[in-house]
PDB file of C-alpha atoms and ligand atoms in Angstrom:
ATOM      1  CA  MET R   1     -57.463 232.531  99.372  1.00 76.00           C
ATOM      2  CA  SER R   2     -57.165 234.270  95.993  1.00 81.00           C
ATOM      3  CA  LYS R   3     -60.001 236.252  94.420  1.00 84.00           C
ATOM      4  CA  ILE R   4     -60.569 233.545  91.805  1.00 84.00           C
ATOM      5  CA  GLU R   5     -60.802 230.862  94.495  1.00 86.00           C
ATOM      6  CA  GLU R   6     -63.274 233.021  96.402  1.00 88.00           C
ATOM      7  CA  LYS R   7     -65.454 233.428  93.309  1.00 87.00           C
ATOM      8  CA  LEU R   8     -65.301 229.744  92.381  1.00 89.00           C
ATOM      9  CA  GLY R   9     -66.143 228.833  95.967  1.00 91.00           C
ATOM     10  CA  VAL R  10     -69.510 230.569  95.627  1.00 94.00           C
ATOM     11  CA  ASN R  11     -70.601 228.139  92.888  1.00 95.00           C
ATOM     12  CA  LYS R  12     -72.530 225.006  93.707  1.00 96.00           C
ATOM     13  CA  TYR R  13     -71.338 221.701  92.303  1.00 97.00           C
ATOM     14  CA  TYR R  14     -73.660 218.740  91.897  1.00 97.00           C
ATOM     15  CA  VAL R  15     -71.062 216.109  91.142  1.00 97.00           C
ATOM     16  CA  ASP R  16     -72.122 212.913  89.405  1.00 97.00           C
ATOM     17  CA  GLU R  17     -70.095 210.424  91.410  1.00 95.00           C
ATOM     18  CA  ALA R  18     -71.206 207.514  89.214  1.00 95.00           C
ATOM     19  CA  VAL R  19     -70.299 208.847  85.770  1.00 96.00           C
ATOM     20  CA  ALA R  20     -67.398 211.109  84.889  1.00 97.00           C
ATOM     21  CA  HIS R  21     -68.464 213.604  82.221  1.00 98.00           C
ATOM     22  CA  ILE R  22     -64.838 214.008  81.166  1.00 98.00           C
ATOM     23  CA  GLU R  23     -62.347 211.171  80.810  1.00 98.00           C
ATOM     24  CA  ILE R  24     -58.698 211.457  79.951  1.00 98.00           C
ATOM     25  CA  ASN R  25     -55.973 209.295  78.475  1.00 96.00           C
ATOM     26  CA  GLU R  26     -53.583 209.042  81.405  1.00 89.00           C
ATOM     27  CA  ASN R  27     -50.921 207.389  79.248  1.00 89.00           C
ATOM     28  CA  CYS R  28     -50.159 210.463  77.189  1.00 92.00           C
ATOM     29  CA  GLY R  29     -46.476 211.195  77.669  1.00 92.00           C
ATOM     30  CA  ASP R  30     -46.360 214.544  75.913  1.00 97.00           C
ATOM     31  CA  LEU R  31     -45.491 217.090  78.593  1.00 97.00           C
ATOM     32  CA  THR R  32     -46.363 220.022  76.326  1.00 97.00           C
ATOM     33  CA  GLU R  33     -49.900 218.697  75.901  1.00 97.00           C
ATOM     34  CA  LYS R  34     -50.262 218.093  79.618  1.00 98.00           C
ATOM     35  CA  MET R  35     -49.070 221.578  80.497  1.00 98.00           C
ATOM     36  CA  LYS R  36     -51.661 223.105  78.155  1.00 98.00           C
ATOM     37  CA  LEU R  37     -54.340 221.656  80.432  1.00 98.00           C
ATOM     38  CA  VAL R  38     -52.567 222.498  83.681  1.00 98.00           C
ATOM     39  CA  ASN R  39     -52.165 226.118  82.593  1.00 98.00           C
ATOM     40  CA  ALA R  40     -55.490 226.677  80.846  1.00 98.00           C
ATOM     41  CA  CYS R  41     -58.145 225.024  82.993  1.00 98.00           C
ATOM     42  CA  PRO R  42     -59.765 227.885  84.913  1.00 96.00           C
ATOM     43  CA  ALA R  43     -60.784 225.559  87.733  1.00 96.00           C
ATOM     44  CA  SER R  44     -57.396 223.822  88.143  1.00 96.00           C
ATOM     45  CA  CYS R  45     -58.939 220.424  87.476  1.00 97.00           C
ATOM     46  CA  TYR R  46     -55.642 219.318  85.932  1.00 98.00           C
ATOM     47  CA  THR R  47     -52.448 219.149  87.960  1.00 97.00           C
ATOM     48  CA  LEU R  48     -49.044 217.678  87.281  1.00 97.00           C
ATOM     49  CA  ARG R  49     -47.717 215.204  89.831  1.00 96.00           C
ATOM     50  CA  GLU R  50     -44.048 215.172  90.797  1.00 97.00           C
ATOM     51  CA  ASP R  51     -43.477 212.222  88.459  1.00 95.00           C
ATOM     52  CA  GLN R  52     -44.972 214.335  85.633  1.00 95.00           C
ATOM     53  CA  THR R  53     -48.107 212.231  85.281  1.00 96.00           C
ATOM     54  CA  LEU R  54     -51.347 214.120  84.935  1.00 97.00           C
ATOM     55  CA  ALA R  55     -53.896 214.151  87.746  1.00 97.00           C
ATOM     56  CA  PHE R  56     -57.478 215.066  86.913  1.00 98.00           C
ATOM     57  CA  ASP R  57     -60.552 215.704  89.051  1.00 97.00           C
ATOM     58  CA  TYR R  58     -63.780 216.674  87.298  1.00 98.00           C
ATOM     59  CA  ALA R  59     -65.539 217.621  90.537  1.00 96.00           C
ATOM     60  CA  GLY R  60     -64.818 221.354  90.180  1.00 96.00           C
ATOM     61  CA  CYS R  61     -65.312 221.520  86.412  1.00 98.00           C
ATOM     62  CA  LEU R  62     -66.907 224.707  85.060  1.00 97.00           C
ATOM     63  CA  GLU R  63     -67.980 223.001  81.787  1.00 98.00           C
ATOM     64  CA  CYS R  64     -66.172 225.611  79.716  1.00 98.00           C
ATOM     65  CA  GLY R  65     -64.857 223.151  77.114  1.00 98.00           C
ATOM     66  CA  THR R  66     -61.322 224.560  77.040  1.00 98.00           C
ATOM     67  CA  CYS R  67     -59.662 221.194  77.651  1.00 98.00           C
ATOM     68  CA  ARG R  68     -61.666 219.601  74.853  1.00 98.00           C
ATOM     69  CA  ILE R  69     -60.533 222.240  72.383  1.00 98.00           C
ATOM     70  CA  LEU R  70     -56.893 222.199  73.492  1.00 98.00           C
ATOM     71  CA  CYS R  71     -56.272 218.460  73.820  1.00 97.00           C
ATOM     72  CA  GLY R  72     -59.297 216.676  72.404  1.00 94.00           C
ATOM     73  CA  ASN R  73     -57.138 214.534  70.151  1.00 92.00           C
ATOM     74  CA  THR R  74     -54.356 213.739  72.601  1.00 96.00           C
ATOM     75  CA  ILE R  75     -55.494 213.608  76.215  1.00 98.00           C
ATOM     76  CA  VAL R  76     -59.236 214.261  76.519  1.00 98.00           C
ATOM     77  CA  LYS R  77     -60.917 211.100  75.256  1.00 97.00           C
ATOM     78  CA  LYS R  78     -64.468 211.867  76.429  1.00 98.00           C
ATOM     79  CA  TRP R  79     -66.110 215.236  76.959  1.00 98.00           C
ATOM     80  CA  THR R  80     -69.819 215.643  77.600  1.00 98.00           C
ATOM     81  CA  TYR R  81     -71.945 217.850  79.779  1.00 98.00           C
ATOM     82  CA  PRO R  82     -72.949 216.267  83.090  1.00 98.00           C
ATOM     83  CA  ALA R  83     -76.264 214.421  83.022  1.00 95.00           C
ATOM     84  CA  ASP R  84     -79.617 215.884  84.048  1.00 91.00           C
ATOM     85  CA  THR R  85     -79.302 218.261  86.991  1.00 93.00           C
ATOM     86  CA  LYS R  86     -75.650 217.471  87.693  1.00 97.00           C
ATOM     87  CA  GLY R  87     -72.739 219.835  87.197  1.00 97.00           C
ATOM     88  CA  VAL R  88     -71.939 223.404  88.129  1.00 97.00           C
ATOM     89  CA  GLU R  89     -74.459 226.007  89.191  1.00 96.00           C
ATOM     90  CA  PHE R  90     -72.973 229.464  88.787  1.00 94.00           C
ATOM     91  CA  ARG R  91     -73.728 231.769  91.653  1.00 90.00           C
ATOM     92  CA  LYS R  92     -71.701 234.803  90.672  1.00 75.00           C
ATOM     93  CA  GLY R  93     -70.816 236.482  87.369  1.00 59.00           C
TER      94      GLY R  93
HETATM   95  S1  SF4 E 101     -64.235 221.902  80.763  1.00 56.45           S
HETATM   96 FE1  SF4 E 101     -63.084 223.738  81.494  1.00 56.45          FE
HETATM   97  S2  SF4 E 101     -63.261 223.697  83.723  1.00 56.45           S
HETATM   98 FE2  SF4 E 101     -63.847 221.655  82.992  1.00 56.45          FE
HETATM   99  S3  SF4 E 101     -61.962 220.448  83.124  1.00 56.45           S
HETATM  100 FE3  SF4 E 101     -62.094 221.294  81.019  1.00 56.45          FE
HETATM  101  S4  SF4 E 101     -60.944 223.221  81.078  1.00 56.45           S
HETATM  102 FE4  SF4 E 101     -61.369 222.634  83.220  1.00 56.45          FE
END
């Protein structure tokens, strides 16, 4: 386990299973845009499948907003903070 994984593993995540606070356009075919998210998300919420489609899981999101800034007009179609007491609780740093 890397140091970053260790640190992220200390956080608590109260995932809203009913409502995704981030939604993406899975039909975007622009590999450059997709790789921005794969490379920049600090929690590795974005991964590229073998067929070069984008996989996304908001469960480990740190709510940093990086994906919204990078691809808010191409891939990220909805970005909000999780509702009420949902989302990440930072435990370290
Ligand atoms: S807000 Fe930050 S942590 Fe969450 S999916 Fe976007 S880049 Fe990743």
